[in-house]
Amino acid sequence: MTNAELTATTPASISTPLRIPSPATPYQGDIARYWDGEARPVNLRLGDVDGLYHHHYGIGEVDSSALGDTGDGASEKKLISELHRLESAQAEFLLSHLGDIKREDTLLDAGCGRGGSMVMAHQRFGCNVEGVTLSAKQADFANGRARELGMQDHVRARVCNMLSTPFETGSAAASWNNESSMYVDLHDLFAEHSRVLEVGGRYVTITGCWNPRYGQPSKWVSQINAHFECNIHSRREYLRAMADNRLVPQAIIDLTPDTLPYWELRATSSLVTGIEEAFMNSYRDGSFQYLLIAADRV
């Protein structure tokens, strides 16, 4: 990973109203209600560690020395801190693939959740970051954190359909989906990213996808779909939809071995949600993969 040393300016796009009316299907309404009602400790308690609230998983080796003795009364707190370190490492890895971002650039986080990655992007690049989410609750939370951090002129979330955003064509230097692309049709999604990105701009996604070599989505993948009310796509679908929308992959990185330690540690915590076994089994049997794909807009 590389570190950028840049500071910020304010773009015209920040002045756009928070809530943008956009077409919504009944399914999108269901997803908005799902995330408006979501308050899982696994998302909130990890974010409480340092104020970065993510809605994705982690990568990297577990630092066993940071966990201490399991008999220690503070062991659970240390475990939560380690899980949070791994999920922030995942976000840093995604941001490191966005390319040469300048202070005057604008980035788009499609499916921004509570805004953790947006904050990290502004801290890293000093640029402006726009996020979109179907959840008014998430957008309000993200904007509240931006105000608390004094970033409200540069970091903003809005309630918006990621398939039909209010941003001008070619206005973003880079954009990403971090575990949010399984809620939409990929051709529609990549068409919108291709429209919003400037020519030469970079798109990055980190996502779980089912492995075509397995044949069909496994029972574990079906359980994950049911748990999150989503529709996991295959690796082949990502590459085909990118090709159809002028997004040319520059890197495809299999992060499956890197995310397993996160899940194995999470399964030992008090934050289990019941879906941990499905993730671990599907990663181990090869039916599910955790990928980073970085593509340039041509």
XYZ file of N, CA, C and O in Angstrom, residues 115-223:
436
model
N -20.383 5.262 6.525
C -19.395 6.246 6.101
C -17.955 6.028 6.498
O -17.123 6.911 6.265
N -17.613 4.876 7.070
C -16.234 4.665 7.506
C -15.212 4.803 6.397
O -14.169 5.455 6.562
N -15.490 4.215 5.238
C -14.535 4.281 4.130
C -14.425 5.692 3.566
O -13.357 6.099 3.082
N -15.512 6.445 3.588
C -15.460 7.834 3.110
C -14.514 8.661 3.976
O -13.706 9.438 3.463
N -14.625 8.502 5.281
C -13.735 9.227 6.192
C -12.286 8.844 5.926
O -11.391 9.707 5.837
N -12.035 7.549 5.773
C -10.669 7.085 5.527
C -10.137 7.630 4.197
O -8.955 7.979 4.087
N -10.996 7.703 3.178
C -10.568 8.216 1.879
C -10.174 9.693 1.979
O -9.152 10.121 1.415
N -10.976 10.479 2.697
C -10.638 11.890 2.847
C -9.348 12.049 3.651
O -8.489 12.885 3.315
N -9.189 11.269 4.703
C -7.971 11.344 5.501
C -6.744 10.960 4.680
O -5.677 11.546 4.847
N -6.898 10.002 3.797
C -5.775 9.509 3.002
C -5.405 10.461 1.867
O -4.225 10.757 1.645
N -6.415 10.947 1.136
C -6.158 11.721 -0.077
C -6.394 13.221 0.081
O -5.940 14.003 -0.747
N -7.152 13.620 1.092
C -7.500 15.025 1.253
C -8.533 15.517 0.273
O -8.790 16.710 0.188
N -9.152 14.620 -0.471
C -10.085 15.015 -1.522
C -11.516 14.996 -0.998
O -11.762 14.832 0.188
N -12.454 15.157 -1.899
C -13.869 15.177 -1.557
C -14.492 13.820 -1.859
O -14.167 13.195 -2.878
N -15.367 13.390 -0.995
C -15.959 12.065 -1.122
C -17.469 12.162 -1.010
O -17.993 12.702 -0.028
N -18.145 11.664 -2.023
C -19.606 11.608 -2.034
C -20.028 10.154 -1.848
O -19.507 9.250 -2.524
N -20.971 9.917 -0.947
C -21.485 8.576 -0.737
C -22.968 8.508 -0.998
O -23.684 9.497 -0.805
N -23.431 7.359 -1.470
C -24.865 7.160 -1.674
C -25.294 5.873 -0.986
O -24.563 4.887 -0.941
N -26.486 5.892 -0.427
C -27.081 4.747 0.236
C -28.592 4.857 0.137
O -29.136 5.969 0.073
N -29.274 3.733 0.127
C -30.740 3.744 0.142
C -31.292 4.040 1.537
O -32.466 4.342 1.683
N -30.439 3.945 2.550
C -30.888 4.069 3.931
C -30.724 5.492 4.451
O -29.607 6.003 4.586
N -31.843 6.151 4.789
C -31.784 7.490 5.375
C -31.074 7.459 6.725
O -30.345 8.390 7.079
N -31.251 6.372 7.464
C -30.611 6.244 8.769
C -29.088 6.206 8.622
O -28.358 6.854 9.373
N -28.617 5.446 7.643
C -27.173 5.374 7.421
C -26.618 6.726 6.970
O -25.559 7.161 7.437
N -27.316 7.390 6.040
C -26.845 8.680 5.544
C -26.772 9.710 6.667
O -25.796 10.461 6.777
N -27.775 9.753 7.513
C -27.767 10.686 8.638
C -26.618 10.393 9.590
O -25.965 11.306 10.101
N -26.370 9.106 9.844
C -25.272 8.712 10.722
C -23.941 9.159 10.124
O -23.098 9.765 10.806
N -23.729 8.858 8.828
C -22.473 9.213 8.164
C -22.249 10.719 8.171
O -21.127 11.201 8.418
N -23.286 11.489 7.905
C -23.150 12.942 7.889
C -22.908 13.500 9.288
O -22.183 14.487 9.458
N -23.499 12.855 10.280
C -23.234 13.256 11.657
C -21.779 13.047 12.038
O -21.147 13.896 12.674
N -21.208 11.905 11.631
C -19.796 11.642 11.908
C -18.907 12.653 11.174
O -17.907 13.117 11.717
N -19.268 12.983 9.926
C -18.476 13.955 9.180
C -18.462 15.308 9.896
O -17.419 15.969 9.975
N -19.614 15.707 10.430
C -19.668 16.971 11.176
C -18.808 16.896 12.429
O -18.087 17.850 12.761
N -18.887 15.787 13.143
C -18.093 15.633 14.369
C -16.598 15.716 14.081
O -15.824 16.207 14.904
N -16.199 15.255 12.908
C -14.788 15.249 12.538
C -14.375 16.513 11.791
O -13.213 16.640 11.394
N -15.317 17.436 11.573
C -15.015 18.660 10.859
C -14.795 18.445 9.372
O -14.144 19.258 8.712
N -15.373 17.382 8.823
C -15.187 17.044 7.402
C -16.430 17.317 6.572
O -16.502 16.918 5.417
N -17.415 17.976 7.132
C -18.713 18.077 6.462
C -18.658 18.807 5.122
O -19.547 18.641 4.283
N -17.625 19.608 4.889
C -17.501 20.288 3.600
C -16.877 19.399 2.531
O -16.835 19.776 1.357
N -16.392 18.227 2.934
C -15.664 17.368 2.007
C -16.176 15.930 1.966
O -15.865 15.197 1.022
N -16.930 15.521 2.965
C -17.442 14.148 3.043
C -18.940 14.218 3.237
O -19.418 14.831 4.195
N -19.705 13.598 2.323
C -21.155 13.702 2.420
C -21.831 12.452 1.896
O -21.465 11.911 0.853
N -22.826 11.991 2.636
C -23.666 10.876 2.209
C -25.039 11.399 1.859
O -25.525 12.346 2.474
N -25.667 10.779 0.885
C -27.022 11.179 0.517
C -27.860 9.929 0.240
O -27.334 8.875 -0.118
N -29.149 10.083 0.426
C -30.081 9.000 0.148
C -30.320 8.978 -1.351
O -30.870 9.927 -1.919
N -29.892 7.904 -1.984
C -29.888 7.893 -3.435
C -29.739 6.466 -3.938
O -29.084 5.638 -3.316
N -30.348 6.183 -5.063
C -30.202 4.915 -5.754
C -28.856 4.910 -6.481
O -28.611 5.761 -7.338
N -27.972 3.975 -6.172
C -26.649 3.962 -6.797
C -26.703 3.690 -8.299
O -25.724 3.902 -9.008
N -27.869 3.250 -8.795
C -28.016 3.000 -10.228
C -28.430 4.258 -10.986
O -28.458 4.253 -12.222
N -28.756 5.315 -10.252
C -29.207 6.556 -10.893
C -28.832 7.722 -9.989
O -29.656 8.263 -9.261
N -27.567 8.117 -10.034
C -27.065 9.150 -9.132
C -27.211 10.538 -9.750
O -27.338 10.682 -10.967
N -27.142 11.587 -8.928
C -27.298 12.956 -9.433
C -26.001 13.577 -9.929
O -25.986 14.744 -10.303
N -24.911 12.833 -9.936
C -23.612 13.398 -10.264
C -23.440 13.568 -11.774
O -23.928 12.772 -12.576
N -22.711 14.590 -12.148
C -22.500 14.894 -13.551
C -21.641 13.819 -14.226
O -20.788 13.198 -13.592
N -21.867 13.623 -15.501
C -21.082 12.672 -16.285
C -19.606 13.063 -16.255
O -19.255 14.226 -16.461
N -18.750 12.075 -15.961
C -17.310 12.311 -15.935
C -16.811 13.120 -14.767
O -15.691 13.641 -14.796
N -17.595 13.230 -13.683
C -17.236 14.108 -12.573
C -16.385 13.447 -11.495
O -15.818 14.138 -10.650
N -16.265 12.130 -11.505
C -15.531 11.426 -10.454
C -14.207 10.888 -10.978
O -14.135 10.314 -12.067
N -13.157 11.066 -10.186
C -11.843 10.531 -10.540
C -11.764 9.038 -10.244
O -11.011 8.313 -10.896
N -12.534 8.594 -9.270
C -12.551 7.181 -8.908
C -13.836 6.884 -8.152
O -14.475 7.785 -7.603
N -14.209 5.615 -8.134
C -15.426 5.201 -7.443
C -15.259 3.772 -6.977
O -14.374 3.048 -7.445
N -16.119 3.367 -6.050
C -16.016 1.996 -5.558
C -17.332 1.492 -4.999
O -18.238 2.251 -4.658
N -17.405 0.163 -4.926
C -18.413 -0.563 -4.146
C -17.659 -1.466 -3.190
O -16.828 -2.269 -3.624
N -17.932 -1.335 -1.924
C -17.311 -2.218 -0.932
C -18.397 -3.091 -0.328
O -19.145 -2.668 0.546
N -18.524 -4.308 -0.879
C -19.537 -5.275 -0.428
C -20.955 -4.717 -0.540
O -21.782 -4.925 0.340
N -21.233 -4.020 -1.627
C -22.583 -3.487 -1.835
C -23.146 -3.834 -3.203
O -24.318 -3.567 -3.471
N -22.343 -4.446 -4.074
C -22.789 -4.705 -5.447
C -23.746 -5.880 -5.556
O -24.382 -6.066 -6.600
N -23.885 -6.654 -4.494
C -24.798 -7.810 -4.533
C -26.264 -7.418 -4.350
O -27.145 -8.265 -4.346
N -26.512 -6.118 -4.228
C -27.887 -5.641 -4.079
C -28.470 -5.089 -5.372
O -29.602 -4.608 -5.370
N -27.691 -5.147 -6.462
C -28.144 -4.518 -7.703
C -27.772 -5.365 -8.916
O -26.938 -6.269 -8.837
N -28.377 -5.026 -10.049
C -27.991 -5.623 -11.324
C -26.633 -5.054 -11.735
O -26.438 -3.835 -11.749
N -25.694 -5.924 -12.097
C -24.338 -5.466 -12.364
C -24.233 -4.621 -13.628
O -23.453 -3.667 -13.677
N -24.993 -4.946 -14.666
C -24.931 -4.136 -15.871
C -25.426 -2.712 -15.600
O -24.824 -1.735 -16.059
N -26.500 -2.583 -14.857
C -26.998 -1.254 -14.504
C -25.991 -0.515 -13.621
O -25.769 0.696 -13.786
N -25.385 -1.230 -12.686
C -24.419 -0.615 -11.770
C -23.202 -0.096 -12.522
O -22.789 1.059 -12.352
N -22.622 -0.944 -13.372
C -21.399 -0.543 -14.048
C -21.661 0.498 -15.134
O -20.782 1.299 -15.460
N -22.860 0.502 -15.685
C -23.222 1.572 -16.620
C -23.192 2.923 -15.907
O -22.720 3.931 -16.461
N -23.682 2.964 -14.668
C -23.691 4.227 -13.921
C -22.285 4.633 -13.497
O -21.908 5.805 -13.594
N -21.470 3.673 -13.036
C -20.086 4.014 -12.700
C -19.347 4.518 -13.935
O -18.585 5.491 -13.861
N -19.560 3.860 -15.071
C -18.901 4.268 -16.313
C -19.314 5.681 -16.709
O -18.499 6.462 -17.224
N -20.573 6.031 -16.460
C -21.049 7.381 -16.792
C -20.408 8.421 -15.884
O -19.954 9.481 -16.353
N -20.368 8.137 -14.589
C -19.904 9.129 -13.621
C -18.385 9.296 -13.660
O -17.860 10.389 -13.434
N -17.656 8.245 -13.974
C -16.201 8.315 -13.979
C -15.680 9.111 -15.172
O -16.211 9.024 -16.286
N -14.615 9.859 -14.939
C -13.899 10.477 -16.041
C -13.164 9.391 -16.834
O -12.882 8.301 -16.301
N -12.881 9.665 -18.093
C -12.113 8.707 -18.882
C -10.734 8.547 -18.241
O -10.067 9.539 -17.926
N -10.333 7.312 -18.009
C -9.102 7.041 -17.291
C -9.299 6.893 -15.791
O -8.350 6.565 -15.066
N -10.517 7.158 -15.314
C -10.813 7.018 -13.895
C -10.808 5.557 -13.471
O -10.958 4.650 -14.291
N -10.691 5.337 -12.193
C -10.549 3.988 -11.645
C -11.791 3.583 -10.849
O -12.293 4.332 -10.019
N -12.265 2.372 -11.116
C -13.332 1.754 -10.331
C -12.759 0.560 -9.581
O -11.998 -0.236 -10.163
N -13.126 0.415 -8.314
C -12.668 -0.716 -7.508
C -13.850 -1.323 -6.765
O -14.702 -0.588 -6.243
N -13.889 -2.624 -6.728
C -14.860 -3.300 -5.867
C -14.161 -4.381 -5.064
O -13.217 -5.030 -5.543
N -14.575 -4.538 -3.833
C -14.283 -5.746 -3.061
C -15.625 -6.399 -2.804
O -16.559 -5.757 -2.329
N -15.707 -7.673 -3.150
C -17.005 -8.339 -3.095
C -16.859 -9.833 -2.901
O -15.836 -10.423 -3.259
N -17.879 -10.437 -2.339
C -17.990 -11.888 -2.347
C -18.721 -12.316 -3.603
O -19.702 -11.667 -4.001
N -18.248 -13.344 -4.263
C -18.918 -13.824 -5.469
C -18.829 -15.352 -5.516
O -17.877 -15.943 -4.997
N -19.839 -15.960 -6.122
C -19.769 -17.417 -6.199
C -18.877 -17.819 -7.368
O -18.762 -17.119 -8.373
N -18.220 -18.941 -7.194
C -17.199 -19.398 -8.122
C -17.819 -20.237 -9.236
O -18.373 -21.311 -8.965
N -17.755 -19.790 -10.501
C -18.341 -20.565 -11.598
C -17.791 -21.984 -11.685
O -18.478 -22.894 -12.162
N -16.571 -22.196 -11.241
C -15.983 -23.537 -11.302
C -16.714 -24.516 -10.392
O -16.623 -25.729 -10.582
N -17.431 -23.970 -9.398
C -18.215 -24.843 -8.515
C -19.447 -25.374 -9.235
O -19.981 -26.422 -8.873
N -19.920 -24.652 -10.234
C -21.060 -25.097 -11.039
C -22.291 -24.241 -10.873
O -22.847 -23.745 -11.842
N -22.722 -24.056 -9.638
C -23.880 -23.234 -9.282
C -23.643 -22.696 -7.872
O -22.758 -23.178 -7.164
N -24.409 -21.682 -7.452
C -24.264 -21.223 -6.067
C -24.492 -22.365 -5.084
O -25.454 -23.114 -5.199
N -23.594 -22.518 -4.133
C -23.699 -23.596 -3.154
C -24.782 -23.290 -2.118
O -25.324 -22.187 -2.060
N -25.068 -24.282 -1.281
C -26.064 -24.070 -0.226
C -25.609 -22.985 0.743
O -26.434 -22.266 1.326
N -24.269 -22.853 0.907
C -23.755 -21.813 1.807
C -24.012 -20.431 1.226
O -24.403 -19.508 1.941
N -23.802 -20.278 -0.084
C -24.074 -19.008 -0.745
C -25.560 -18.667 -0.651
O -25.936 -17.521 -0.422
N -26.413 -19.682 -0.799
C -27.859 -19.454 -0.676
C -28.216 -18.964 0.725
O -29.088 -18.104 0.895
N -27.542 -19.507 1.742
C -27.789 -19.055 3.116
C -27.368 -17.597 3.298
O -28.056 -16.824 3.979
